Amino acid sequence: KRSNTRQGRWATTGTRPLLAADRQGIPPPPFADEFCQQLLDVHALFHEQLDLFLRAVTRHPSPTLAFLAARLDFNGFHGARHRAQAGDQEGGGHAAWTGGLGDSPHNV
């Protein structure tokens, strides 16, 4: 409903039958193959664009903007994902992805 959306809540329609089935222990119908493929495509595109963005800000001449990559990857998740895709399981910190930002205190 639009009123839910305006109030900042997710708006859904047609969920009552699914909720009733869930209460009865009936599993939901599987997702369509086309939908699953769309999710995979969006997932891949998101990570591709995120990597391009983070590489660009890492190499920016402004130290403040360049440090943004290290701040956005504060827990090393994206750097680890990037290294795994590159086949570098032993890489140091997120150097392969961020040009060394955040790997040692003197780099930032």
Short mmCIF file of C-alpha atoms in Angstrom, two decimals:
data_model
loop_
_atom_site.label_atom_id
_atom_site.label_comp_id
_atom_site.label_asym_id
_atom_site.label_seq_id
_atom_site.Cartn_x
_atom_site.Cartn_y
_atom_site.Cartn_z
CA LYS A 1 0.00 0.00 0.00
CA ARG A 2 1.16 3.50 -0.73
CA SER A 3 0.48 4.58 2.84
CA ASN A 4 3.04 2.03 4.04
CA THR A 5 5.60 3.34 1.57
CA ARG A 6 5.00 6.94 2.64
CA GLN A 7 5.52 5.91 6.26
CA GLY A 8 8.85 4.26 5.40
CA ARG A 9 7.59 0.66 5.59
CA TRP A 10 7.89 -1.92 2.86
CA ALA A 11 4.77 -2.06 0.76
CA THR A 12 3.65 -5.49 -0.39
CA THR A 13 0.50 -6.89 -1.88
CA GLY A 14 -0.73 -10.44 -2.14
CA THR A 15 1.22 -11.72 0.85
CA ARG A 16 -1.69 -12.91 2.98
CA PRO A 17 -1.94 -16.33 1.29
CA LEU A 18 1.84 -16.82 1.64
CA LEU A 19 1.78 -15.83 5.31
CA ALA A 20 -1.12 -18.19 5.99
CA ALA A 21 0.70 -21.02 4.21
CA ASP A 22 3.85 -20.26 6.21
CA ARG A 23 1.93 -20.53 9.46
CA GLN A 24 0.75 -23.96 8.32
CA GLY A 25 4.28 -25.05 7.48
CA ILE A 26 3.77 -24.98 3.71
CA PRO A 27 6.95 -23.83 1.94
CA PRO A 28 6.72 -20.92 -0.47
CA PRO A 29 6.84 -21.61 -4.19
CA PRO A 30 10.34 -21.58 -5.72
CA PHE A 31 11.61 -18.50 -7.49
CA ALA A 32 11.44 -18.54 -11.27
CA ASP A 33 14.73 -19.33 -13.03
CA GLU A 34 14.54 -16.02 -14.87
CA PHE A 35 14.29 -14.12 -11.57
CA CYS A 36 17.25 -16.01 -10.10
CA GLN A 37 19.33 -15.19 -13.17
CA GLN A 38 18.38 -11.52 -12.88
CA LEU A 39 19.56 -11.54 -9.26
CA LEU A 40 22.88 -13.09 -10.28
CA ASP A 41 23.30 -10.52 -13.04
CA VAL A 42 22.58 -7.58 -10.72
CA HIS A 43 24.92 -9.07 -8.09
CA ALA A 44 27.77 -9.34 -10.59
CA LEU A 45 27.16 -5.86 -12.00
CA PHE A 46 27.10 -4.35 -8.50
CA HIS A 47 30.46 -5.87 -7.57
CA GLU A 48 31.99 -4.89 -10.91
CA GLN A 49 30.89 -1.27 -10.46
CA LEU A 50 31.95 -1.23 -6.81
CA ASP A 51 35.43 -2.46 -7.74
CA LEU A 52 35.74 0.18 -10.47
CA PHE A 53 34.62 2.91 -8.08
CA LEU A 54 36.97 1.86 -5.31
CA ARG A 55 39.93 1.58 -7.68
CA ALA A 56 39.17 5.08 -8.97
CA VAL A 57 38.95 6.71 -5.53
CA THR A 58 42.06 4.84 -4.35
CA ARG A 59 44.11 6.39 -7.15
CA HIS A 60 42.65 9.88 -6.76
CA PRO A 61 45.28 12.57 -6.10
CA SER A 62 43.39 13.85 -3.05
CA PRO A 63 44.52 11.87 0.03
CA THR A 64 41.13 12.43 1.63
CA LEU A 65 39.27 10.92 -1.30
CA ALA A 66 41.85 8.17 -1.78
CA PHE A 67 41.43 7.15 1.85
CA LEU A 68 37.70 6.73 1.21
CA ALA A 69 38.39 3.26 -0.23
CA ALA A 70 39.98 2.14 3.03
CA ARG A 71 37.12 3.62 5.04
CA LEU A 72 34.49 1.95 2.84
CA ASP A 73 36.26 -1.38 3.28
CA PHE A 74 36.76 -0.94 7.03
CA ASN A 75 36.42 -4.65 7.77
CA GLY A 76 38.33 -5.92 4.72
CA PHE A 77 35.31 -7.72 3.26
CA HIS A 78 35.49 -6.25 -0.24
CA GLY A 79 39.27 -6.53 -0.41
CA ALA A 80 39.10 -10.20 0.59
CA ARG A 81 36.41 -10.84 -2.04
CA HIS A 82 38.54 -9.12 -4.67
CA ARG A 83 41.66 -11.13 -3.73
CA ALA A 84 39.69 -14.39 -3.80
CA GLN A 85 38.48 -13.61 -7.30
CA ALA A 86 42.05 -12.82 -8.34
CA GLY A 87 43.29 -16.09 -6.83
CA ASP A 88 45.47 -14.31 -4.25
CA GLN A 89 44.65 -16.03 -0.97
CA GLU A 90 47.84 -14.83 0.69
CA GLY A 91 47.70 -11.15 -0.27
CA GLY A 92 48.65 -8.61 2.35
CA GLY A 93 45.64 -6.76 3.69
CA HIS A 94 43.78 -5.18 0.82
CA ALA A 95 46.89 -4.00 -1.02
CA ALA A 96 46.02 -5.77 -4.27
CA TRP A 97 42.77 -3.89 -4.44
CA THR A 98 43.33 -0.55 -2.75
CA GLY A 99 46.93 0.06 -3.65
CA GLY A 100 48.01 -0.56 -0.08
CA LEU A 101 45.69 1.87 1.65
CA GLY A 102 45.01 0.71 5.17
CA ASP A 103 47.67 -2.02 5.19
CA SER A 104 50.01 -0.08 7.41
CA PRO A 105 49.57 3.19 9.32
CA HIS A 106 52.15 5.14 7.31
CA ASN A 107 50.29 4.57 4.02
CA VAL A 108 47.27 6.65 4.99
#
